[in-house]
mmCIF file of C-alpha atoms and ligand atoms in Angstrom:
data_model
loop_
_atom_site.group_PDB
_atom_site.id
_atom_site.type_symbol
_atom_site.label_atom_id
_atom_site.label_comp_id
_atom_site.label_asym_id
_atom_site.label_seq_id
_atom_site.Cartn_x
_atom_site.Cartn_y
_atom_site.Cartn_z
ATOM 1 C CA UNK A 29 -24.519 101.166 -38.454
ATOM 2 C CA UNK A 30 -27.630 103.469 -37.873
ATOM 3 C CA UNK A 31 -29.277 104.481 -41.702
ATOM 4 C CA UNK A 32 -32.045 105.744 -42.475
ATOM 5 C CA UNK A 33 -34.371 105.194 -45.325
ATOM 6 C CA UNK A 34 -33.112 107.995 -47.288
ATOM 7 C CA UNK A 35 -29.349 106.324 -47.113
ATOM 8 C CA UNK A 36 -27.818 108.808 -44.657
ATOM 9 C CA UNK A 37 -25.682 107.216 -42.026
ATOM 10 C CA UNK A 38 -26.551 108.769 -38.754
ATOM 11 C CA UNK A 39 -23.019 108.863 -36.451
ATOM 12 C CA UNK A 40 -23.982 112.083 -34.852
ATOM 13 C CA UNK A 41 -25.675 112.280 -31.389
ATOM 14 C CA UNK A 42 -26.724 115.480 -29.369
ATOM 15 C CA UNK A 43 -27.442 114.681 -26.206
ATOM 16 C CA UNK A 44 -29.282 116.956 -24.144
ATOM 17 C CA UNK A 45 -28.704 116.641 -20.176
ATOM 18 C CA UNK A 46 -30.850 119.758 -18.617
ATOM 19 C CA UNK A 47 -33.745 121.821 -19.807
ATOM 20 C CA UNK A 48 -32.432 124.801 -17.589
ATOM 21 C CA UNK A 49 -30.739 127.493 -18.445
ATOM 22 C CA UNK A 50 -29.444 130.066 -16.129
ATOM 23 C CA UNK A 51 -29.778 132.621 -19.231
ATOM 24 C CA UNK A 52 -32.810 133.586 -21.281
ATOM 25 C CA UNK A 53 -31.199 134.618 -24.752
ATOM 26 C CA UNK A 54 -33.673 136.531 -26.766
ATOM 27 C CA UNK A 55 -33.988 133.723 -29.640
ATOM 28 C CA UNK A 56 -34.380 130.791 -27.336
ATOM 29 C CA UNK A 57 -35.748 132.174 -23.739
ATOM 30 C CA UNK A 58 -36.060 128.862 -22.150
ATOM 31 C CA UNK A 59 -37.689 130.370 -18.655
ATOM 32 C CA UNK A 60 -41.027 131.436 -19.846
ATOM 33 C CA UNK A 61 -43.442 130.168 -16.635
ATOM 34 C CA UNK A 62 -43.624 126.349 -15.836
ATOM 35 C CA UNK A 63 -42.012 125.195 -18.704
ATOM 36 C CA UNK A 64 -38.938 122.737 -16.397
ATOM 37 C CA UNK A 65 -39.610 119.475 -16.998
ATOM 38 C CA UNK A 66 -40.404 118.331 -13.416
ATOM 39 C CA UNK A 67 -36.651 116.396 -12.335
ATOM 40 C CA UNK A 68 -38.429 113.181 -11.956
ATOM 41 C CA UNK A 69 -38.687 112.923 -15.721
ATOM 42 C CA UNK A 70 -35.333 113.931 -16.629
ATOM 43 C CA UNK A 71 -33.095 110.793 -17.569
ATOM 44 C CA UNK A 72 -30.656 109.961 -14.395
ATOM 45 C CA UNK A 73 -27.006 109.784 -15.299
ATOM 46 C CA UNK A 74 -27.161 105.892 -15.119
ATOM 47 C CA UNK A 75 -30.378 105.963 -18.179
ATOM 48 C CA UNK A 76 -27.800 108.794 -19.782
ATOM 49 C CA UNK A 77 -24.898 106.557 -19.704
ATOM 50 C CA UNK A 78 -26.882 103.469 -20.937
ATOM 51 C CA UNK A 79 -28.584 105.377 -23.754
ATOM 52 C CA UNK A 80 -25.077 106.602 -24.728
ATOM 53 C CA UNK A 81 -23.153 103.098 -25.121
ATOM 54 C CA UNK A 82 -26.096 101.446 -26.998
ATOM 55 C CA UNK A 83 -26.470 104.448 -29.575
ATOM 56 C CA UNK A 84 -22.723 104.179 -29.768
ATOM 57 C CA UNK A 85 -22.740 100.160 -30.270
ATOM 58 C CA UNK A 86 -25.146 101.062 -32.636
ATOM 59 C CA UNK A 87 -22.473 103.259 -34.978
ATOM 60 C CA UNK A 88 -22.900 107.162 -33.129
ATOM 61 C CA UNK A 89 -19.045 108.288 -33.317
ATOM 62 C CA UNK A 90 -19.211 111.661 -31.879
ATOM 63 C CA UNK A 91 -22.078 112.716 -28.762
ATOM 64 C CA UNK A 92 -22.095 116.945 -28.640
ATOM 65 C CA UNK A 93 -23.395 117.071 -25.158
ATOM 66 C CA UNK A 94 -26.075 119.909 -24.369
ATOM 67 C CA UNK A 95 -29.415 121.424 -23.326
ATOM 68 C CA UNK A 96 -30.345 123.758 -22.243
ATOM 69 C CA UNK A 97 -27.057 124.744 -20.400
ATOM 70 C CA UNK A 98 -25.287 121.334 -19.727
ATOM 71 C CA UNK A 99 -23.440 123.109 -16.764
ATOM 72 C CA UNK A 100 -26.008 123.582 -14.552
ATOM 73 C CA UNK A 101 -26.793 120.098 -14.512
ATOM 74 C CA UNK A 102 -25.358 119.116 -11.146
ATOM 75 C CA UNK A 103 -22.125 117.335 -11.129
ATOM 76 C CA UNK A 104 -22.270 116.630 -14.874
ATOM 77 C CA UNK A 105 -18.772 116.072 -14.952
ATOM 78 C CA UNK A 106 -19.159 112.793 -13.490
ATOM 79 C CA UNK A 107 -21.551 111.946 -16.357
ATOM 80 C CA UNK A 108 -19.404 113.542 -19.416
ATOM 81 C CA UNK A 109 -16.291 110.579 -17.714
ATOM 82 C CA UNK A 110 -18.720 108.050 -17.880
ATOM 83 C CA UNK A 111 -19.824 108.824 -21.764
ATOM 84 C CA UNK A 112 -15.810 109.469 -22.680
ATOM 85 C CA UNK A 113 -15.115 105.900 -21.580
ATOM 86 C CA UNK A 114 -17.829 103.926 -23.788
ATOM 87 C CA UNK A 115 -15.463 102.396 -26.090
ATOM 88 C CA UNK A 116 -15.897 103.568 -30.048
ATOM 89 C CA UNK A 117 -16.431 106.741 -29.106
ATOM 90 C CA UNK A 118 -14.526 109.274 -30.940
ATOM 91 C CA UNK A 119 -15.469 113.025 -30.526
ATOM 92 C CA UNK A 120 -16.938 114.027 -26.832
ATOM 93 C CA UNK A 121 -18.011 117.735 -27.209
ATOM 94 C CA UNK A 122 -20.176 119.908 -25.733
ATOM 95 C CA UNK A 123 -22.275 123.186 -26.434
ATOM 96 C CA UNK A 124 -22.375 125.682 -23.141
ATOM 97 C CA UNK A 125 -22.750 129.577 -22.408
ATOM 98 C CA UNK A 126 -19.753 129.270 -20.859
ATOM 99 C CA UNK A 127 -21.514 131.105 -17.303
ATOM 100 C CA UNK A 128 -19.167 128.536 -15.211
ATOM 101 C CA UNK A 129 -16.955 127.106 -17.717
ATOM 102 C CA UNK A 130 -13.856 128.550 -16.093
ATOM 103 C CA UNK A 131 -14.609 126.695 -13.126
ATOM 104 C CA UNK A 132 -14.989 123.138 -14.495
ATOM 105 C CA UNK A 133 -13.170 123.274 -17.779
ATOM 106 C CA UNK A 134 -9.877 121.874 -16.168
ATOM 107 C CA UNK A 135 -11.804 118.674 -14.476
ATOM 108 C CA UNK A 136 -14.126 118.568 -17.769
ATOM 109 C CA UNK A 137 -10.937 117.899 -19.861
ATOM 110 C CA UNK A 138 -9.493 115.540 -17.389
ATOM 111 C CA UNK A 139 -12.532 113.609 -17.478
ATOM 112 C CA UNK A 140 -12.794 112.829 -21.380
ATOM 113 C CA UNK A 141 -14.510 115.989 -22.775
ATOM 114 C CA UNK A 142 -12.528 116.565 -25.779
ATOM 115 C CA UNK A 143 -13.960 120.385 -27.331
ATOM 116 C CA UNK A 144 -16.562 123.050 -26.760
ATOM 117 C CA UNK A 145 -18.462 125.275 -28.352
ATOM 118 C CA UNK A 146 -19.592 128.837 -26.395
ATOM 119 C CA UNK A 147 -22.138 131.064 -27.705
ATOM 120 C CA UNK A 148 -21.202 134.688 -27.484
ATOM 121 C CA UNK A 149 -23.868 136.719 -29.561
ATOM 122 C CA UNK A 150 -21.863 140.058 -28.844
ATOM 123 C CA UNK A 151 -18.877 141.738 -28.126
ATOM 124 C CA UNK A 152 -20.571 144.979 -26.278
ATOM 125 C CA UNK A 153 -20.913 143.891 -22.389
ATOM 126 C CA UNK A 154 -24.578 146.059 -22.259
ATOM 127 C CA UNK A 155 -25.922 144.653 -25.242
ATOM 128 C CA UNK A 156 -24.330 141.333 -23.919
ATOM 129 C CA UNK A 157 -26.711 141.593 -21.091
ATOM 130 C CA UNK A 158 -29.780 142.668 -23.478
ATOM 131 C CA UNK A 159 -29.674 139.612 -24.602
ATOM 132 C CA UNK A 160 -28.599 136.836 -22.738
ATOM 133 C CA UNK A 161 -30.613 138.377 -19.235
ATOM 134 C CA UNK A 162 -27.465 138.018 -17.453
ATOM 135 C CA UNK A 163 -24.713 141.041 -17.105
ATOM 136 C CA UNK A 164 -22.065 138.036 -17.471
ATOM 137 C CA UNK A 165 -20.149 139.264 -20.608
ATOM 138 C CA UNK A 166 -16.760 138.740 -18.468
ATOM 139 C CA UNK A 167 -17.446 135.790 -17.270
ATOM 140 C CA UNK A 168 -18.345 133.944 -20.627
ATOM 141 C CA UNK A 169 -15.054 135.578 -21.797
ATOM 142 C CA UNK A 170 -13.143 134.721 -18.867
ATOM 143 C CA UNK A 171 -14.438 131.016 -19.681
ATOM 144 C CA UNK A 172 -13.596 131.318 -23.408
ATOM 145 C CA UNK A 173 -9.526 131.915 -22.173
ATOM 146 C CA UNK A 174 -9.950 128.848 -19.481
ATOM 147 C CA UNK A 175 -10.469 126.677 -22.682
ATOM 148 C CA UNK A 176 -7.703 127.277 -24.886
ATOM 149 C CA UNK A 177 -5.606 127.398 -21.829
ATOM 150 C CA UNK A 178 -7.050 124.031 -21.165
ATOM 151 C CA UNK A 179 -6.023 123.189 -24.381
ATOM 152 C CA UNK A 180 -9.353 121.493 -25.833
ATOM 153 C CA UNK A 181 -9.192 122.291 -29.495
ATOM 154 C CA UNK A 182 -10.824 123.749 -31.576
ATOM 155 C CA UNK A 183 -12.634 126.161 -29.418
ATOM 156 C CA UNK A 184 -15.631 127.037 -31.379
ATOM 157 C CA UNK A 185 -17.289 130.142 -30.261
ATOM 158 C CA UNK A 186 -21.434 130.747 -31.627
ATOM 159 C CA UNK A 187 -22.900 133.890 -32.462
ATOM 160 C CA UNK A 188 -26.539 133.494 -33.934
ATOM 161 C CA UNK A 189 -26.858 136.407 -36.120
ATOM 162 C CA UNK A 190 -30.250 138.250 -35.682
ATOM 163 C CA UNK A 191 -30.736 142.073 -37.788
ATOM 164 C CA UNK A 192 -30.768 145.072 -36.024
ATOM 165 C CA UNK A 193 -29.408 143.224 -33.177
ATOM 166 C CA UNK A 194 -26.005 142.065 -33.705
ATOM 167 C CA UNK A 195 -25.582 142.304 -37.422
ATOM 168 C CA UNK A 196 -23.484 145.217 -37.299
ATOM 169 C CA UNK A 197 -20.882 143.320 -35.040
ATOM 170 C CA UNK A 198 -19.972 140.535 -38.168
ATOM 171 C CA UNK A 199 -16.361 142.250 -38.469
ATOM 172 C CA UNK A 200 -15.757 142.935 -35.030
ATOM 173 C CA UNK A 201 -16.467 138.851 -34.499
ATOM 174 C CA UNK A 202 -14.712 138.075 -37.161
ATOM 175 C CA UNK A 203 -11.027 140.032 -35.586
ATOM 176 C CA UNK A 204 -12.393 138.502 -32.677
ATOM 177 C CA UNK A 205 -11.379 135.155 -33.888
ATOM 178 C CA UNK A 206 -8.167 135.769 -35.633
ATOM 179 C CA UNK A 207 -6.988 137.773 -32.122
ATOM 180 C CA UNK A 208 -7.930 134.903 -29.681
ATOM 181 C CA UNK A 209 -7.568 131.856 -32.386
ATOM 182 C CA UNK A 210 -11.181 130.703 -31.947
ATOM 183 C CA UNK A 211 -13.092 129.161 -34.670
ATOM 184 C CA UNK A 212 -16.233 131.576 -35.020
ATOM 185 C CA UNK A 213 -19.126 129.977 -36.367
ATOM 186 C CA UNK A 214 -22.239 132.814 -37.248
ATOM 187 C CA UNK A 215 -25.435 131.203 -36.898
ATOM 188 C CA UNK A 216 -28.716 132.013 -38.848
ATOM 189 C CA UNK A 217 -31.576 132.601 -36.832
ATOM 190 C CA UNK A 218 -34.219 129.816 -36.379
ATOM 191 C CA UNK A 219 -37.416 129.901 -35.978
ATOM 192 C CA UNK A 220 -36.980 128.067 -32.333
ATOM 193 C CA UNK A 221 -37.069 130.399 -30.333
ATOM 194 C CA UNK A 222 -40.332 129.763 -26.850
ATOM 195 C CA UNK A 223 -41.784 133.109 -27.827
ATOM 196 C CA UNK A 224 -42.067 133.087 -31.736
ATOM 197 C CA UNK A 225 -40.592 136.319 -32.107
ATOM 198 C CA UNK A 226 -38.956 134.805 -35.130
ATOM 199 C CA UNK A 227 -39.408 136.475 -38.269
ATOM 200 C CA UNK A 228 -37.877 136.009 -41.931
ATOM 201 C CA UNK A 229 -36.705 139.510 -41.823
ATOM 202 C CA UNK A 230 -34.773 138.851 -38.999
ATOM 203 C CA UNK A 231 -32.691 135.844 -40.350
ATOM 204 C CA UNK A 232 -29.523 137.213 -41.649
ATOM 205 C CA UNK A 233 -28.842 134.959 -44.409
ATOM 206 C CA UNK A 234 -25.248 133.423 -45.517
ATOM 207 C CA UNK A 235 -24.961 135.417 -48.620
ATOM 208 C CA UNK A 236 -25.231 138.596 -46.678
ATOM 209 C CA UNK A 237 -22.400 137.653 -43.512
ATOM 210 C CA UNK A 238 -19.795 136.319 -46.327
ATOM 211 C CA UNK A 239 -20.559 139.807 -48.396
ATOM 212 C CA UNK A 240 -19.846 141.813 -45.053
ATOM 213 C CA UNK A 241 -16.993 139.489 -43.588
ATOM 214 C CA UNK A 242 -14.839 139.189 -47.321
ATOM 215 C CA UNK A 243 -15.273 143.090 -47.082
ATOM 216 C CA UNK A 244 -13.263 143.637 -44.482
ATOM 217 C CA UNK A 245 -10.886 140.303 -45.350
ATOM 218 C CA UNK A 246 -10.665 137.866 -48.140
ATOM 219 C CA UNK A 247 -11.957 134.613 -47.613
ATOM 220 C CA UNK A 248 -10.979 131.242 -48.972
ATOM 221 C CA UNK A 249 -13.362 128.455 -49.031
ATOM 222 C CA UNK A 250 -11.979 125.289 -46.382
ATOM 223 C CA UNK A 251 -13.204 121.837 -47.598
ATOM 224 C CA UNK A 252 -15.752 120.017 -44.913
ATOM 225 C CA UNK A 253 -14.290 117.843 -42.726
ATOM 226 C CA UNK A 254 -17.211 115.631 -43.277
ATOM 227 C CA UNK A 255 -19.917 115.653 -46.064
ATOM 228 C CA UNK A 256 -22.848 116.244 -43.119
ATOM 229 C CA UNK A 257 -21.003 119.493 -41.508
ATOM 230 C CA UNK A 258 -22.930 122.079 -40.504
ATOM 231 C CA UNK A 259 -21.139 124.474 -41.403
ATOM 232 C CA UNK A 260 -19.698 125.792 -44.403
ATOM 233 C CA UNK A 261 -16.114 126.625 -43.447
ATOM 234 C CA UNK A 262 -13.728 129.810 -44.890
ATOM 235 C CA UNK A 263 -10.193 130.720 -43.822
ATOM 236 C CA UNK A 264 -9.208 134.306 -44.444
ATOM 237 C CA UNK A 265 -6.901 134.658 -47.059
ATOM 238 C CA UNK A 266 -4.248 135.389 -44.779
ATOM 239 C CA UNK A 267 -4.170 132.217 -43.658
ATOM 240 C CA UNK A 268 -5.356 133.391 -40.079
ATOM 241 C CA UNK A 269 -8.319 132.203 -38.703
ATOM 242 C CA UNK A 270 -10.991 130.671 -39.597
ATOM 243 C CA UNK A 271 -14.656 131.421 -39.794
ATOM 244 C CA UNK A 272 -17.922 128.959 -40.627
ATOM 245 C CA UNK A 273 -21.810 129.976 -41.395
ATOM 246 C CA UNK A 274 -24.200 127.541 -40.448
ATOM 247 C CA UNK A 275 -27.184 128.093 -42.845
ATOM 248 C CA UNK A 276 -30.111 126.481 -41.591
ATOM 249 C CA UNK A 277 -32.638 129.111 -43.015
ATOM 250 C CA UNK A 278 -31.062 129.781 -46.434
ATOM 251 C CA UNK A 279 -29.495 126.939 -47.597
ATOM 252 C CA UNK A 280 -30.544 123.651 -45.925
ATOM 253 C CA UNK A 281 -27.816 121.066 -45.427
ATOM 254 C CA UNK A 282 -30.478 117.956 -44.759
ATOM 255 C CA UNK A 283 -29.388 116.174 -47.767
ATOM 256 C CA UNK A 284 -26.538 114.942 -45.468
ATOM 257 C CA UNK A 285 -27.487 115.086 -41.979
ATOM 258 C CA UNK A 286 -25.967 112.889 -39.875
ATOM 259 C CA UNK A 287 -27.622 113.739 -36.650
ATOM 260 C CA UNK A 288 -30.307 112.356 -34.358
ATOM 261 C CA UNK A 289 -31.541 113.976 -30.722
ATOM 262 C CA UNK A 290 -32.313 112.999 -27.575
ATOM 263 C CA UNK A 291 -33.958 114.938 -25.261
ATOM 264 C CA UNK A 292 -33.440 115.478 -21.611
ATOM 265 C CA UNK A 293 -36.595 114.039 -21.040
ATOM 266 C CA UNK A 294 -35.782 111.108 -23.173
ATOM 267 C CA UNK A 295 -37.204 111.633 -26.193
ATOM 268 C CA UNK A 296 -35.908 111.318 -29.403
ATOM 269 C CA UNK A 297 -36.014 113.587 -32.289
ATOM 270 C CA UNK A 298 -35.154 112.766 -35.812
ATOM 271 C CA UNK A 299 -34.869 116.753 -36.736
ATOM 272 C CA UNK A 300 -34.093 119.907 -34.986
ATOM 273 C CA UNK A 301 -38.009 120.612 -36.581
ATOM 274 C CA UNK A 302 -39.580 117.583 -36.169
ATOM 275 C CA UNK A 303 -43.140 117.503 -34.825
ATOM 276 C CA UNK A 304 -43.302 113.832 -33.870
ATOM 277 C CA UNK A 305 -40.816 112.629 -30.850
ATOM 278 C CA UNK A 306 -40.256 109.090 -29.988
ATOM 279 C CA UNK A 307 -40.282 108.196 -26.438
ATOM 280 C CA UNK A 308 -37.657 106.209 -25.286
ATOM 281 C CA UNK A 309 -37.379 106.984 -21.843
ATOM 282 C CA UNK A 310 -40.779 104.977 -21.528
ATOM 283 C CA UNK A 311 -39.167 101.998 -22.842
ATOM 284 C CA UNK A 312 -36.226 102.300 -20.962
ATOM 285 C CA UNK A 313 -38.289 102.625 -17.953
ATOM 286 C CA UNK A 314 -40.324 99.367 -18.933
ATOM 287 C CA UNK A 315 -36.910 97.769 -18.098
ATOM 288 C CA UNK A 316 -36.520 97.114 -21.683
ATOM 289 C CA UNK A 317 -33.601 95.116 -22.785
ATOM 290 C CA UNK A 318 -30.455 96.423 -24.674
ATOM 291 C CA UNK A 319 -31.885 94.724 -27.789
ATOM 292 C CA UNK A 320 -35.347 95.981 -27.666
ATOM 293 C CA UNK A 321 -33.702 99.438 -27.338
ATOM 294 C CA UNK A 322 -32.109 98.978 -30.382
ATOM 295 C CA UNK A 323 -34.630 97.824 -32.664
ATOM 296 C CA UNK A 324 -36.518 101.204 -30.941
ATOM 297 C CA UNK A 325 -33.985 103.199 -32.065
ATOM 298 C CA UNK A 326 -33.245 101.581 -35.374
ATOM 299 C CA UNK A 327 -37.260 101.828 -36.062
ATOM 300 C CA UNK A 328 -36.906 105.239 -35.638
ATOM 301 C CA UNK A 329 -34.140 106.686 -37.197
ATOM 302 C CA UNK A 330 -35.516 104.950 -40.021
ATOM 303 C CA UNK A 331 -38.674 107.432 -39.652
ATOM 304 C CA UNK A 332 -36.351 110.187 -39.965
ATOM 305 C CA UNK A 333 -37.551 113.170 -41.940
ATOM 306 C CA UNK A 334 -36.077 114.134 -45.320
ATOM 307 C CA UNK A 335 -35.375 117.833 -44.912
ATOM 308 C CA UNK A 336 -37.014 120.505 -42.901
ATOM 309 C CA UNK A 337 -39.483 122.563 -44.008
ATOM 310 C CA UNK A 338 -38.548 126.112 -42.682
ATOM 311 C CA UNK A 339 -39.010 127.524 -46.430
ATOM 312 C CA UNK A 340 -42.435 126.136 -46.729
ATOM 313 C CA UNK A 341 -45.034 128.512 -46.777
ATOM 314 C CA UNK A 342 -47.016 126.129 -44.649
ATOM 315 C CA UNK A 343 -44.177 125.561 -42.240
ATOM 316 C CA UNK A 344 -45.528 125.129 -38.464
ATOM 317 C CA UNK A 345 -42.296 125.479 -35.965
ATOM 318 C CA UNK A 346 -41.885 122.642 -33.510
ATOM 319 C CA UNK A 347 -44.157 122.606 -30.817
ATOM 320 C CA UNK A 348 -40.844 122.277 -27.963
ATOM 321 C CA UNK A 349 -38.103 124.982 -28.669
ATOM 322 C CA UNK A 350 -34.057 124.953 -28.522
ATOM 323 C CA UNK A 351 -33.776 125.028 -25.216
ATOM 324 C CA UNK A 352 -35.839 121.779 -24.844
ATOM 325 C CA UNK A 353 -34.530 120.300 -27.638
ATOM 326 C CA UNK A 354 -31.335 120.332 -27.333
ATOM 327 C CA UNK A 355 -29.606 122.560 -29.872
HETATM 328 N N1 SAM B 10 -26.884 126.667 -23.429
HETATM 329 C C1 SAM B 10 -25.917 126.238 -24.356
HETATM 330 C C2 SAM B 10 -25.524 127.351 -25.298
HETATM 331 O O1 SAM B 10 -26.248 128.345 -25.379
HETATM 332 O O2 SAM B 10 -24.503 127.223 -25.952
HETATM 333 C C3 SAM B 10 -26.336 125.010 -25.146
HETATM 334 C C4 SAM B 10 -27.760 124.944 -25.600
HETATM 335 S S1 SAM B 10 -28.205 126.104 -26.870
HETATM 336 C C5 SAM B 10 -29.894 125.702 -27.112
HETATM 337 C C6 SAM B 10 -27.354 125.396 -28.264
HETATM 338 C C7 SAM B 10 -27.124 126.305 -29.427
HETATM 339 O O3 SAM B 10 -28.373 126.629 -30.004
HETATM 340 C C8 SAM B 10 -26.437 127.614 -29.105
HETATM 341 O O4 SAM B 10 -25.325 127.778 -29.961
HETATM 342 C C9 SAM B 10 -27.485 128.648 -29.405
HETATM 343 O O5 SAM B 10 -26.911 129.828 -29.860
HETATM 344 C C10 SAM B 10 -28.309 127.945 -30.481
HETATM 345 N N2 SAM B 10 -29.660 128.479 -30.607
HETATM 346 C C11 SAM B 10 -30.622 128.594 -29.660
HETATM 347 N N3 SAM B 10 -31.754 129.116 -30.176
HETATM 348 C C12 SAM B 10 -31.510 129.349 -31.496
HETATM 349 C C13 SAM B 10 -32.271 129.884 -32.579
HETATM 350 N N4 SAM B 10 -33.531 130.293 -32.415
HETATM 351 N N5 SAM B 10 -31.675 129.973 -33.796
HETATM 352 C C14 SAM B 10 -30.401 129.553 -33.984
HETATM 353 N N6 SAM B 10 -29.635 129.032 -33.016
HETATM 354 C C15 SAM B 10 -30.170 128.932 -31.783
HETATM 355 FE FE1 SF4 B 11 -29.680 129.120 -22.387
HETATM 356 FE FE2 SF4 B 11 -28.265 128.323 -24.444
HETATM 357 FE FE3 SF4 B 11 -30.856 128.951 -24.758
HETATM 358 FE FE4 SF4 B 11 -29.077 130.865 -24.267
HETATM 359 S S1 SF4 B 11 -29.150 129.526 -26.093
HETATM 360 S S2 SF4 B 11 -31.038 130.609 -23.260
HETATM 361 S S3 SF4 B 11 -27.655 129.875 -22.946
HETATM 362 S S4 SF4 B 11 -30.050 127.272 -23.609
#
């Protein structure tokens, strides 16, 4: 069992398999000039598959794969059977943009991958391609239906929720879900975004999505399914649909975080925020045993930071972004 020194079990993985994106989404824009990693230092499917059955030997239950956009990492189906067959692993998921999701979904799910979560930040195909840098609004929806005809469950889609971009569009989400029986979960904006547009002003903050969303319907608080959820869950009073807010910015959930990071360079990060990463890809590369890896990993979850610090007037954002982190 991974702990760290605050007491929080850490069962949570995000693995991140690509720094590329084939989008540039106004809050994360991972394509700013030379930023890939250069291939060579990406972790190979074989270091991805190791790293995966010692963190889960080590207590992770449930790996969210990611990236950048997982999908463009070539042939990562191959990879996502590999991790579903590491014994004591429970929850295989993974985070996409859904650009080619209707393509693989049907050999993704045959090969272990269990849910997914899409980001959709809009419902308005122009404004869809405003912000995203692709005009691929059908094609993200078109991978949306592939899912739940797929049948992986719950299919989660992501908006993050940025003013006077899509903050006028919290209703229309929210029929959005109860007509297609997706889980929406409305994101606050972060400051991780590669060109620091981020501004406080700009977060649209829990409080204000629930007032706007219980306008329109009721909305019943849902009990977590687990005390370190992200989100805070409602169902509308209805009983159709359901909705969650993940409140990063205005009300901090670190008290139970469950989750550790590695990057697809092979570093690890104890936070989303953190400013120190822990290389492991050197050590793996050292042809480190399984056992040395462990202590690594042990030493350094146990370094894991107590909360972020986002509401700090001396807060200094991460020096990598989302896309390189692994969101
Ligand atoms: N490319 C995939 C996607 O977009 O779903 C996976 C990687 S993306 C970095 C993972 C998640 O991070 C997405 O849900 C995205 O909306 C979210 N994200 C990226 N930048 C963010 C920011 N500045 N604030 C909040 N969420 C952000
Ligand atoms: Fe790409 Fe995902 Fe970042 Fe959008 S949020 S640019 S899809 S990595």
């Amino acid at each position: 069992m991974l702990r760290d020194s605050f007491g929080r079990h850490i069962t949570d993985l995000r693995l991140s398999v690509t720094d590329r994106c084939n989008f540039q989404c106004v809050y994360c824009k991972p394509q700013l000039e030379g930023r890939w990693v250069d291939r060579r230092e990406l972790l190979t499917f074989e270091e991805l598959e190791r790293v995966a059955r010692i963190f889960v030997s080590l207590g992770i239950e449930k790996i969210r794969i990611t990236g950048g956009e997982p999908l463009v990492r070539q042939n990562v189906e191959s990879l996502i059977g590999r991790i579903a067959r590491i014994p004591g692993l429970r929850d295989l998921c993974m985070t996409t943009n859904a650009y080619i999701l209707a393509d693989k979904v049907e050999e993704l799910r045959k090969v272990g991958l269990q849910r997914v979560s899409i980001s959709l930040d809009t419902l308005n195909s122009e404004k869809f391609t405003a912000i995203t840098g692709q005009d691929s609004f059908q094609k993200v929806l078109q991978g949306i239906d592939a899912a739940l005809a797929a049948g992986l469950k719950p299919v989660k889609v992501n908006a993050v929720i940025m003013r006077d971009i899509n903050d006028d569009e919290l209703i229309d989400f929210a029929r959005f879900a109860r007509d297609k029986g997706v889980v929406f979960r409305f994101i606050e904006f972060m400051p991780l975004d590669a060109d620091h547009q981020w501004s406080r002003n700009r977060v649209v903050t829990l409080e204000e999505m629930l007032r706007i969303i219980s306008a329109f319907k009721g909305l019943v608080p849902l009990p977590p399914h687990t005390l370190s959820e992200t989100a805070r869950r409602f169902q509308f009073e209805d009983g159709d649909g359901e909705i969650g807010i993940i409140a990063s910015v205005s009300r901090p959930f670190c008290g139970q975080c469950s989750r550790i990071r590695l990057t697809a360079d092979g570093k690890i990060r104890t936070c989303l925020f953190s400013i120190v990463e822990y290389d492991l890809r050197a050590l793996l590369r050292s042809g480190a045993g399984d056992s040395e890896l462990c202590d690594f990993i042990r030493d350094v979850v146990d370094h894991k930071e107590e909360r972020h610090h986002i509401n700090d007037p001396d807060f200094q954002p991460p020096r990598r972004d989302m896309s390189l982190i692994g969101g």
